[in-house]
PDB file of C-alpha atoms and ligand atoms in Angstrom:
ATOM      1  CA  MET A  63      -6.144  -5.427   7.957  1.00  0.00           C
ATOM      2  CA  LYS A  64      -4.728  -1.870   7.093  1.00  0.00           C
ATOM      3  CA  PHE A  65      -5.805  -0.137   3.795  1.00  0.00           C
ATOM      4  CA  PHE A  66      -3.009   2.060   2.287  1.00  0.00           C
ATOM      5  CA  VAL A  67      -3.903   3.822  -0.900  1.00  0.00           C
ATOM      6  CA  ASP A  68      -1.628   3.503  -3.619  1.00  0.00           C
ATOM      7  CA  THR A  69      -1.750   7.223  -5.306  1.00  0.00           C
ATOM      8  CA  ALA A  70      -0.607  10.622  -5.221  1.00  0.00           C
ATOM      9  CA  GLU A  71      -3.919  12.088  -6.293  1.00  0.00           C
ATOM     10  CA  ILE A  72      -5.012  14.395  -3.670  1.00  0.00           C
ATOM     11  CA  ASP A  73      -8.685  14.329  -4.208  1.00  0.00           C
ATOM     12  CA  GLN A  74      -8.964  10.405  -4.269  1.00  0.00           C
ATOM     13  CA  ILE A  75      -6.964  10.318  -1.062  1.00  0.00           C
ATOM     14  CA  LYS A  76      -9.373  12.812   0.488  1.00  0.00           C
ATOM     15  CA  GLU A  77     -12.510  11.034  -0.554  1.00  0.00           C
ATOM     16  CA  LEU A  78     -11.500   7.687   1.047  1.00  0.00           C
ATOM     17  CA  ASN A  79      -9.860   9.220   3.988  1.00  0.00           C
ATOM     18  CA  ASP A  80     -13.134  11.116   4.898  1.00  0.00           C
ATOM     19  CA  LEU A  81     -14.823   7.646   5.023  1.00  0.00           C
ATOM     20  CA  GLY A  82     -12.353   6.161   7.392  1.00  0.00           C
ATOM     21  CA  MET A  83     -10.753   3.883   4.730  1.00  0.00           C
ATOM     22  CA  VAL A  84      -7.159   5.091   4.781  1.00  0.00           C
ATOM     23  CA  ASP A  85      -4.736   3.986   7.005  1.00  0.00           C
ATOM     24  CA  GLY A  86      -1.815   5.070   4.996  1.00  0.00           C
ATOM     25  CA  VAL A  87      -0.526   6.101   1.553  1.00  0.00           C
ATOM     26  CA  THR A  88       2.070   4.547  -0.933  1.00  0.00           C
ATOM     27  CA  THR A  89       3.423   6.603  -3.739  1.00  0.00           C
ATOM     28  CA  ASN A  90       6.375   5.741  -6.054  1.00  0.00           C
ATOM     29  CA  PRO A  91       8.168   7.660  -8.930  1.00  0.00           C
ATOM     30  CA  SER A  92       5.433   6.516 -11.558  1.00  0.00           C
ATOM     31  CA  LEU A  93       2.510   7.767  -9.425  1.00  0.00           C
ATOM     32  CA  ILE A  94       4.288  10.986  -8.874  1.00  0.00           C
ATOM     33  CA  MET A  95       4.957  11.399 -12.451  1.00  0.00           C
ATOM     34  CA  LYS A  96       1.322  10.715 -13.067  1.00  0.00           C
ATOM     35  CA  SER A  97       0.219  13.309 -10.553  1.00  0.00           C
ATOM     36  CA  GLY A  98       2.294  16.040 -12.323  1.00  0.00           C
ATOM     37  CA  ARG A  99       3.219  17.438  -8.993  1.00  0.00           C
ATOM     38  CA  ASP A 100       6.562  18.285  -7.304  1.00  0.00           C
ATOM     39  CA  ILE A 101       7.554  15.107  -5.285  1.00  0.00           C
ATOM     40  CA  ILE A 102       8.273  17.152  -1.876  1.00  0.00           C
ATOM     41  CA  GLU A 103       5.162  19.402  -2.398  1.00  0.00           C
ATOM     42  CA  VAL A 104       2.650  16.546  -3.010  1.00  0.00           C
ATOM     43  CA  THR A 105       4.081  14.479  -0.195  1.00  0.00           C
ATOM     44  CA  LYS A 106       3.774  17.112   2.190  1.00  0.00           C
ATOM     45  CA  GLU A 107       0.203  17.651   1.266  1.00  0.00           C
ATOM     46  CA  ILE A 108      -0.556  13.931   1.618  1.00  0.00           C
ATOM     47  CA  CYS A 109       1.034  13.918   5.093  1.00  0.00           C
ATOM     48  CA  SER A 110      -1.279  16.952   6.156  1.00  0.00           C
ATOM     49  CA  ILE A 111      -4.340  14.879   5.163  1.00  0.00           C
ATOM     50  CA  VAL A 112      -3.538  11.341   6.399  1.00  0.00           C
ATOM     51  CA  SER A 113      -2.151  10.500   9.763  1.00  0.00           C
ATOM     52  CA  GLY A 114      -0.974   6.919   8.970  1.00  0.00           C
ATOM     53  CA  PRO A 115       2.487   5.994   7.216  1.00  0.00           C
ATOM     54  CA  VAL A 116       2.957   7.830   3.857  1.00  0.00           C
ATOM     55  CA  SER A 117       5.569   6.080   1.661  1.00  0.00           C
ATOM     56  CA  ALA A 118       7.848   8.303  -0.502  1.00  0.00           C
ATOM     57  CA  GLU A 119      10.287   6.623  -2.571  1.00  0.00           C
ATOM     58  CA  VAL A 120      14.126   7.353  -2.906  1.00  0.00           C
ATOM     59  CA  THR A 121      15.411   7.968  -6.561  1.00  0.00           C
ATOM     60  CA  ALA A 122      19.192   7.316  -5.921  1.00  0.00           C
ATOM     61  CA  THR A 123      20.462   3.826  -6.554  1.00  0.00           C
ATOM     62  CA  ASP A 124      23.730   4.029  -4.225  1.00  0.00           C
ATOM     63  CA  ALA A 125      23.238   3.644  -0.382  1.00  0.00           C
ATOM     64  CA  GLU A 126      24.926   6.914   0.366  1.00  0.00           C
ATOM     65  CA  THR A 127      22.638   8.853  -1.584  1.00  0.00           C
ATOM     66  CA  MET A 128      19.562   6.976  -0.783  1.00  0.00           C
ATOM     67  CA  ILE A 129      20.346   7.522   2.933  1.00  0.00           C
ATOM     68  CA  ALA A 130      20.736  11.366   2.252  1.00  0.00           C
ATOM     69  CA  GLU A 131      17.354  11.428   0.322  1.00  0.00           C
ATOM     70  CA  GLY A 132      15.733   9.569   3.090  1.00  0.00           C
ATOM     71  CA  ARG A 133      16.873  12.000   5.663  1.00  0.00           C
ATOM     72  CA  LYS A 134      15.462  14.923   3.449  1.00  0.00           C
ATOM     73  CA  LEU A 135      12.012  12.953   2.978  1.00  0.00           C
ATOM     74  CA  VAL A 136      11.827  12.259   6.712  1.00  0.00           C
ATOM     75  CA  LYS A 137      11.884  15.979   7.346  1.00  0.00           C
ATOM     76  CA  ILE A 138       8.614  16.355   5.392  1.00  0.00           C
ATOM     77  CA  ALA A 139       6.347  14.833   8.362  1.00  0.00           C
ATOM     78  CA  ASP A 140       6.460  12.519  11.322  1.00  0.00           C
ATOM     79  CA  ASN A 141       4.559   9.833   9.346  1.00  0.00           C
ATOM     80  CA  ILE A 142       6.971   9.773   6.248  1.00  0.00           C
ATOM     81  CA  THR A 143       8.088   6.073   5.532  1.00  0.00           C
ATOM     82  CA  VAL A 144      11.027   6.059   3.247  1.00  0.00           C
ATOM     83  CA  LYS A 145      10.660   3.615   0.360  1.00  0.00           C
ATOM     84  CA  VAL A 146      13.852   2.012  -0.656  1.00  0.00           C
ATOM     85  CA  PRO A 147      14.345  -0.712  -3.583  1.00  0.00           C
ATOM     86  CA  LEU A 148      15.276  -4.396  -2.716  1.00  0.00           C
ATOM     87  CA  THR A 149      18.857  -4.103  -3.747  1.00  0.00           C
ATOM     88  CA  TRP A 150      22.087  -4.441  -1.487  1.00  0.00           C
ATOM     89  CA  ASP A 151      22.278  -0.670  -1.557  1.00  0.00           C
ATOM     90  CA  GLY A 152      18.589  -0.428  -0.572  1.00  0.00           C
ATOM     91  CA  LEU A 153      19.127  -2.863   2.166  1.00  0.00           C
ATOM     92  CA  LYS A 154      22.022  -0.814   3.546  1.00  0.00           C
ATOM     93  CA  ALA A 155      20.052   2.343   3.359  1.00  0.00           C
ATOM     94  CA  CYS A 156      17.241   0.547   5.320  1.00  0.00           C
ATOM     95  CA  LYS A 157      19.604  -0.606   7.941  1.00  0.00           C
ATOM     96  CA  THR A 158      20.852   2.800   8.456  1.00  0.00           C
ATOM     97  CA  LEU A 159      17.471   4.591   8.389  1.00  0.00           C
ATOM     98  CA  SER A 160      15.637   2.212  10.497  1.00  0.00           C
ATOM     99  CA  GLY A 161      18.567   2.265  12.880  1.00  0.00           C
ATOM    100  CA  GLU A 162      17.868   6.075  13.151  1.00  0.00           C
ATOM    101  CA  GLY A 163      14.325   5.357  14.210  1.00  0.00           C
ATOM    102  CA  HIS A 164      12.594   5.985  10.677  1.00  0.00           C
ATOM    103  CA  MET A 165       9.877   3.955   9.190  1.00  0.00           C
ATOM    104  CA  VAL A 166      11.340   2.143   6.071  1.00  0.00           C
ATOM    105  CA  ASN A 167       9.272   0.327   3.229  1.00  0.00           C
ATOM    106  CA  VAL A 168      11.308  -1.986   1.143  1.00  0.00           C
ATOM    107  CA  THR A 169       9.808  -2.210  -2.380  1.00  0.00           C
ATOM    108  CA  LEU A 170      10.068  -4.288  -5.329  1.00  0.00           C
ATOM    109  CA  CYS A 171      10.128  -7.598  -3.532  1.00  0.00           C
ATOM    110  CA  PHE A 172       9.360 -10.779  -5.755  1.00  0.00           C
ATOM    111  CA  SER A 173      10.689 -13.573  -3.545  1.00  0.00           C
ATOM    112  CA  THR A 174      10.527 -14.911   0.015  1.00  0.00           C
ATOM    113  CA  ASN A 175      14.246 -14.643   0.347  1.00  0.00           C
ATOM    114  CA  GLN A 176      14.304 -10.995  -0.529  1.00  0.00           C
ATOM    115  CA  ALA A 177      11.603 -10.677   2.112  1.00  0.00           C
ATOM    116  CA  ILE A 178      13.925 -12.469   4.721  1.00  0.00           C
ATOM    117  CA  LEU A 179      16.784 -10.031   3.970  1.00  0.00           C
ATOM    118  CA  ALA A 180      14.573  -6.904   4.247  1.00  0.00           C
ATOM    119  CA  ALA A 181      13.341  -8.023   7.701  1.00  0.00           C
ATOM    120  CA  LYS A 182      16.966  -8.514   8.637  1.00  0.00           C
ATOM    121  CA  ALA A 183      17.862  -5.137   7.623  1.00  0.00           C
ATOM    122  CA  GLY A 184      15.105  -3.735   9.886  1.00  0.00           C
ATOM    123  CA  ALA A 185      12.388  -2.935   7.293  1.00  0.00           C
ATOM    124  CA  THR A 186       9.016  -1.740   9.009  1.00  0.00           C
ATOM    125  CA  PHE A 187       7.210  -2.829   5.712  1.00  0.00           C
ATOM    126  CA  ILE A 188       7.978  -5.347   2.959  1.00  0.00           C
ATOM    127  CA  SER A 189       6.077  -4.769  -0.451  1.00  0.00           C
ATOM    128  CA  PRO A 190       5.807  -7.884  -2.546  1.00  0.00           C
ATOM    129  CA  PHE A 191       4.226  -6.932  -5.814  1.00  0.00           C
ATOM    130  CA  VAL A 192       1.296  -9.508  -6.303  1.00  0.00           C
ATOM    131  CA  GLY A 193      -0.053  -8.079  -9.772  1.00  0.00           C
ATOM    132  CA  ARG A 194       3.265  -7.927 -11.520  1.00  0.00           C
ATOM    133  CA  LEU A 195       3.994 -11.606 -10.478  1.00  0.00           C
ATOM    134  CA  ASP A 196       0.556 -12.593 -11.937  1.00  0.00           C
ATOM    135  CA  ASP A 197       1.563 -10.382 -15.207  1.00  0.00           C
ATOM    136  CA  ILE A 198       4.260 -13.131 -15.883  1.00  0.00           C
ATOM    137  CA  ASN A 199       1.997 -16.126 -15.124  1.00  0.00           C
ATOM    138  CA  LEU A 200       3.416 -16.749 -11.546  1.00  0.00           C
ATOM    139  CA  ASP A 201       0.994 -16.637  -8.535  1.00  0.00           C
ATOM    140  CA  GLY A 202       1.551 -13.447  -6.472  1.00  0.00           C
ATOM    141  CA  MET A 203      -0.639 -14.540  -3.712  1.00  0.00           C
ATOM    142  CA  ASP A 204       1.559 -17.570  -3.236  1.00  0.00           C
ATOM    143  CA  LEU A 205       4.420 -15.198  -2.353  1.00  0.00           C
ATOM    144  CA  ILE A 206       2.159 -13.178   0.336  1.00  0.00           C
ATOM    145  CA  GLU A 207       1.124 -16.652   1.910  1.00  0.00           C
ATOM    146  CA  ASP A 208       4.970 -17.674   2.033  1.00  0.00           C
ATOM    147  CA  ILE A 209       6.414 -14.546   3.438  1.00  0.00           C
ATOM    148  CA  ARG A 210       3.534 -14.577   6.087  1.00  0.00           C
ATOM    149  CA  MET A 211       4.425 -18.173   7.007  1.00  0.00           C
ATOM    150  CA  VAL A 212       8.251 -17.492   7.191  1.00  0.00           C
ATOM    151  CA  TYR A 213       7.875 -14.200   9.115  1.00  0.00           C
ATOM    152  CA  ASP A 214       5.573 -16.044  11.722  1.00  0.00           C
ATOM    153  CA  ASN A 215       8.044 -18.890  12.025  1.00  0.00           C
ATOM    154  CA  TYR A 216      10.835 -16.517  13.131  1.00  0.00           C
ATOM    155  CA  GLY A 217       8.762 -13.687  14.851  1.00  0.00           C
ATOM    156  CA  PHE A 218       9.829 -11.106  12.274  1.00  0.00           C
ATOM    157  CA  GLU A 219       8.104  -7.792  12.936  1.00  0.00           C
ATOM    158  CA  THR A 220       8.307  -6.517   9.613  1.00  0.00           C
ATOM    159  CA  GLN A 221       4.751  -5.950   8.096  1.00  0.00           C
ATOM    160  CA  VAL A 222       3.696  -7.666   5.066  1.00  0.00           C
ATOM    161  CA  LEU A 223       2.395  -4.816   2.683  1.00  0.00           C
ATOM    162  CA  ALA A 224       0.811  -6.525  -0.216  1.00  0.00           C
ATOM    163  CA  ALA A 225       1.474  -4.109  -3.108  1.00  0.00           C
ATOM    164  CA  SER A 226       0.653  -4.231  -6.876  1.00  0.00           C
ATOM    165  CA  ILE A 227      -2.893  -4.895  -5.999  1.00  0.00           C
ATOM    166  CA  ARG A 228      -5.116  -4.727  -8.935  1.00  0.00           C
ATOM    167  CA  THR A 229      -8.334  -6.594  -8.162  1.00  0.00           C
ATOM    168  CA  THR A 230     -10.840  -6.937  -5.402  1.00  0.00           C
ATOM    169  CA  ASN A 231     -10.122 -10.664  -5.356  1.00  0.00           C
ATOM    170  CA  HIS A 232      -6.563  -9.909  -4.661  1.00  0.00           C
ATOM    171  CA  ILE A 233      -7.772  -8.021  -1.330  1.00  0.00           C
ATOM    172  CA  THR A 234      -9.925 -10.838  -0.337  1.00  0.00           C
ATOM    173  CA  ASP A 235      -7.274 -13.167  -0.775  1.00  0.00           C
ATOM    174  CA  CYS A 236      -4.690 -11.043   1.155  1.00  0.00           C
ATOM    175  CA  ALA A 237      -7.086 -10.890   4.004  1.00  0.00           C
ATOM    176  CA  ARG A 238      -7.409 -14.684   3.964  1.00  0.00           C
ATOM    177  CA  VAL A 239      -3.609 -15.418   4.087  1.00  0.00           C
ATOM    178  CA  GLY A 240      -2.897 -12.643   6.591  1.00  0.00           C
ATOM    179  CA  ALA A 241      -1.268  -9.611   4.891  1.00  0.00           C
ATOM    180  CA  ASP A 242      -0.850  -6.997   7.633  1.00  0.00           C
ATOM    181  CA  VAL A 243      -1.610  -4.158   4.966  1.00  0.00           C
ATOM    182  CA  ILE A 244      -2.760  -3.999   1.384  1.00  0.00           C
ATOM    183  CA  THR A 245      -2.147  -0.818  -0.802  1.00  0.00           C
ATOM    184  CA  ALA A 246      -4.395  -0.500  -3.729  1.00  0.00           C
ATOM    185  CA  PRO A 247      -5.473   2.074  -6.092  1.00  0.00           C
ATOM    186  CA  PRO A 248      -8.698   4.077  -4.964  1.00  0.00           C
ATOM    187  CA  ALA A 249     -10.934   2.598  -7.661  1.00  0.00           C
ATOM    188  CA  VAL A 250     -10.052  -1.065  -6.582  1.00  0.00           C
ATOM    189  CA  ILE A 251     -10.829  -0.244  -3.058  1.00  0.00           C
ATOM    190  CA  LYS A 252     -14.138   1.595  -4.058  1.00  0.00           C
ATOM    191  CA  SER A 253     -15.126  -1.422  -6.319  1.00  0.00           C
ATOM    192  CA  MET A 254     -15.030  -3.706  -3.055  1.00  0.00           C
ATOM    193  CA  ILE A 255     -18.514  -2.652  -2.168  1.00  0.00           C
ATOM    194  CA  ASN A 256     -20.140  -3.700  -5.618  1.00  0.00           C
ATOM    195  CA  HIS A 257     -22.601  -6.492  -5.653  1.00  0.00           C
ATOM    196  CA  PRO A 258     -25.482  -7.162  -7.987  1.00  0.00           C
ATOM    197  CA  LEU A 259     -27.723  -8.516  -5.265  1.00  0.00           C
ATOM    198  CA  THR A 260     -27.440  -5.255  -3.154  1.00  0.00           C
ATOM    199  CA  ASP A 261     -28.413  -3.293  -6.135  1.00  0.00           C
ATOM    200  CA  LYS A 262     -31.367  -5.547  -7.042  1.00  0.00           C
ATOM    201  CA  GLY A 263     -32.505  -5.727  -3.327  1.00  0.00           C
ATOM    202  CA  LEU A 264     -32.527  -2.051  -2.677  1.00  0.00           C
ATOM    203  CA  ALA A 265     -34.293  -1.476  -5.934  1.00  0.00           C
ATOM    204  CA  ALA A 266     -37.068  -3.918  -4.914  1.00  0.00           C
ATOM    205  CA  PHE A 267     -37.272  -2.397  -1.471  1.00  0.00           C
ATOM    206  CA  LEU A 268     -37.505   1.165  -2.659  1.00  0.00           C
ATOM    207  CA  GLU A 269     -40.391  -0.037  -5.186  1.00  0.00           C
ATOM    208  CA  ASP A 270     -42.509  -1.635  -2.488  1.00  0.00           C
ATOM    209  CA  ILE A 271     -42.204   1.214  -0.156  1.00  0.00           C
ATOM    210  CA  LYS A 272     -43.314   3.472  -2.921  1.00  0.00           C
ATOM    211  CA  LYS A 273     -46.237   1.276  -3.406  1.00  0.00           C
ATOM    212  CA  THR A 274     -47.523   1.839   0.049  1.00  0.00           C
ATOM    213  CA  GLY A 275     -47.294   5.671  -0.224  1.00  0.00           C
ATOM    214  CA  GLN A 276     -45.376   5.979   2.983  1.00  0.00           C
ATOM    215  CA  LYS A 277     -42.440   8.466   3.640  1.00  0.00           C
ATOM    216  CA  ILE A 278     -40.223   8.724   6.744  1.00  0.00           C
ATOM    217  CA  LEU A 279     -39.468  12.430   6.117  1.00  0.00           C
TER     218      LEU A 279
HETATM  219  C1  E4P B 227       3.373   0.349  -4.239  1.00  0.00           C
HETATM  220  O1  E4P B 227       4.014   0.328  -3.306  1.00  0.00           O
HETATM  221  C2  E4P B 227       3.656  -0.172  -5.577  1.00  0.00           C
HETATM  222  O2  E4P B 227       4.585   0.756  -6.297  1.00  0.00           O
HETATM  223  C3  E4P B 227       2.699  -0.183  -6.547  1.00  0.00           C
HETATM  224  O3  E4P B 227       1.632  -1.052  -5.743  1.00  0.00           O
HETATM  225  C4  E4P B 227       2.870  -1.091  -7.966  1.00  0.00           C
HETATM  226  O4  E4P B 227       1.857  -1.435  -8.386  1.00  0.00           O
HETATM  227  P1  E4P B 227       1.682  -1.671 -10.062  1.00  0.00           P
HETATM  228  O5  E4P B 227       2.373  -2.923 -10.068  1.00  0.00           O
HETATM  229  O6  E4P B 227       0.176  -1.843 -10.404  1.00  0.00           O
HETATM  230  O7  E4P B 227       2.383  -0.289 -10.780  1.00  0.00           O
END
């Protein structure tokens, strides 16, 4: 399972990347706004840190301009993945850009049918939004499971990139149902390590060795 970090915050990307936890990065216009940085500059800096795919999202809504934006974005670095929305124009842009050999991430996916269309348009990644489905009382994980099954039924090579991951349970469930990639905020990835029995056990071990008066160094 690959881990992408869902952020444009350089320090947080560096911290997890140094631990070998970053297989790629996803950004979106809201994350760029949150970073307060210029989209081209911050994307270039992320690509200089991370060697895996870095998704940068187009901002146009018509295919022609999306394609022009995508062609500009891919010039930033070899590992740029152009992110396009799941609209007919987005799929046209996906078809053209993937045909030119560029990686494309089709985002804002909320149904299996949309995921089928994206695969047929040559998407490298499909991004179904788990948390946003949960937000409206649907089950985001059902969608991941369904897309996995359908892609496997037909041998589609598009990778299932589970997005809008909000909890550590989302990550476990994605691993169970076979998502190829999860993209999550750094804080969610970091909290995967938490377990009260680890903390309790370590405290007891440290207390016991202290009682012996022994030190290794
Ligand atoms: C990533 O590609 C998505 O844009 C992101 O995961 C959306 O997450 P959110 O629903 O928490 O904003």
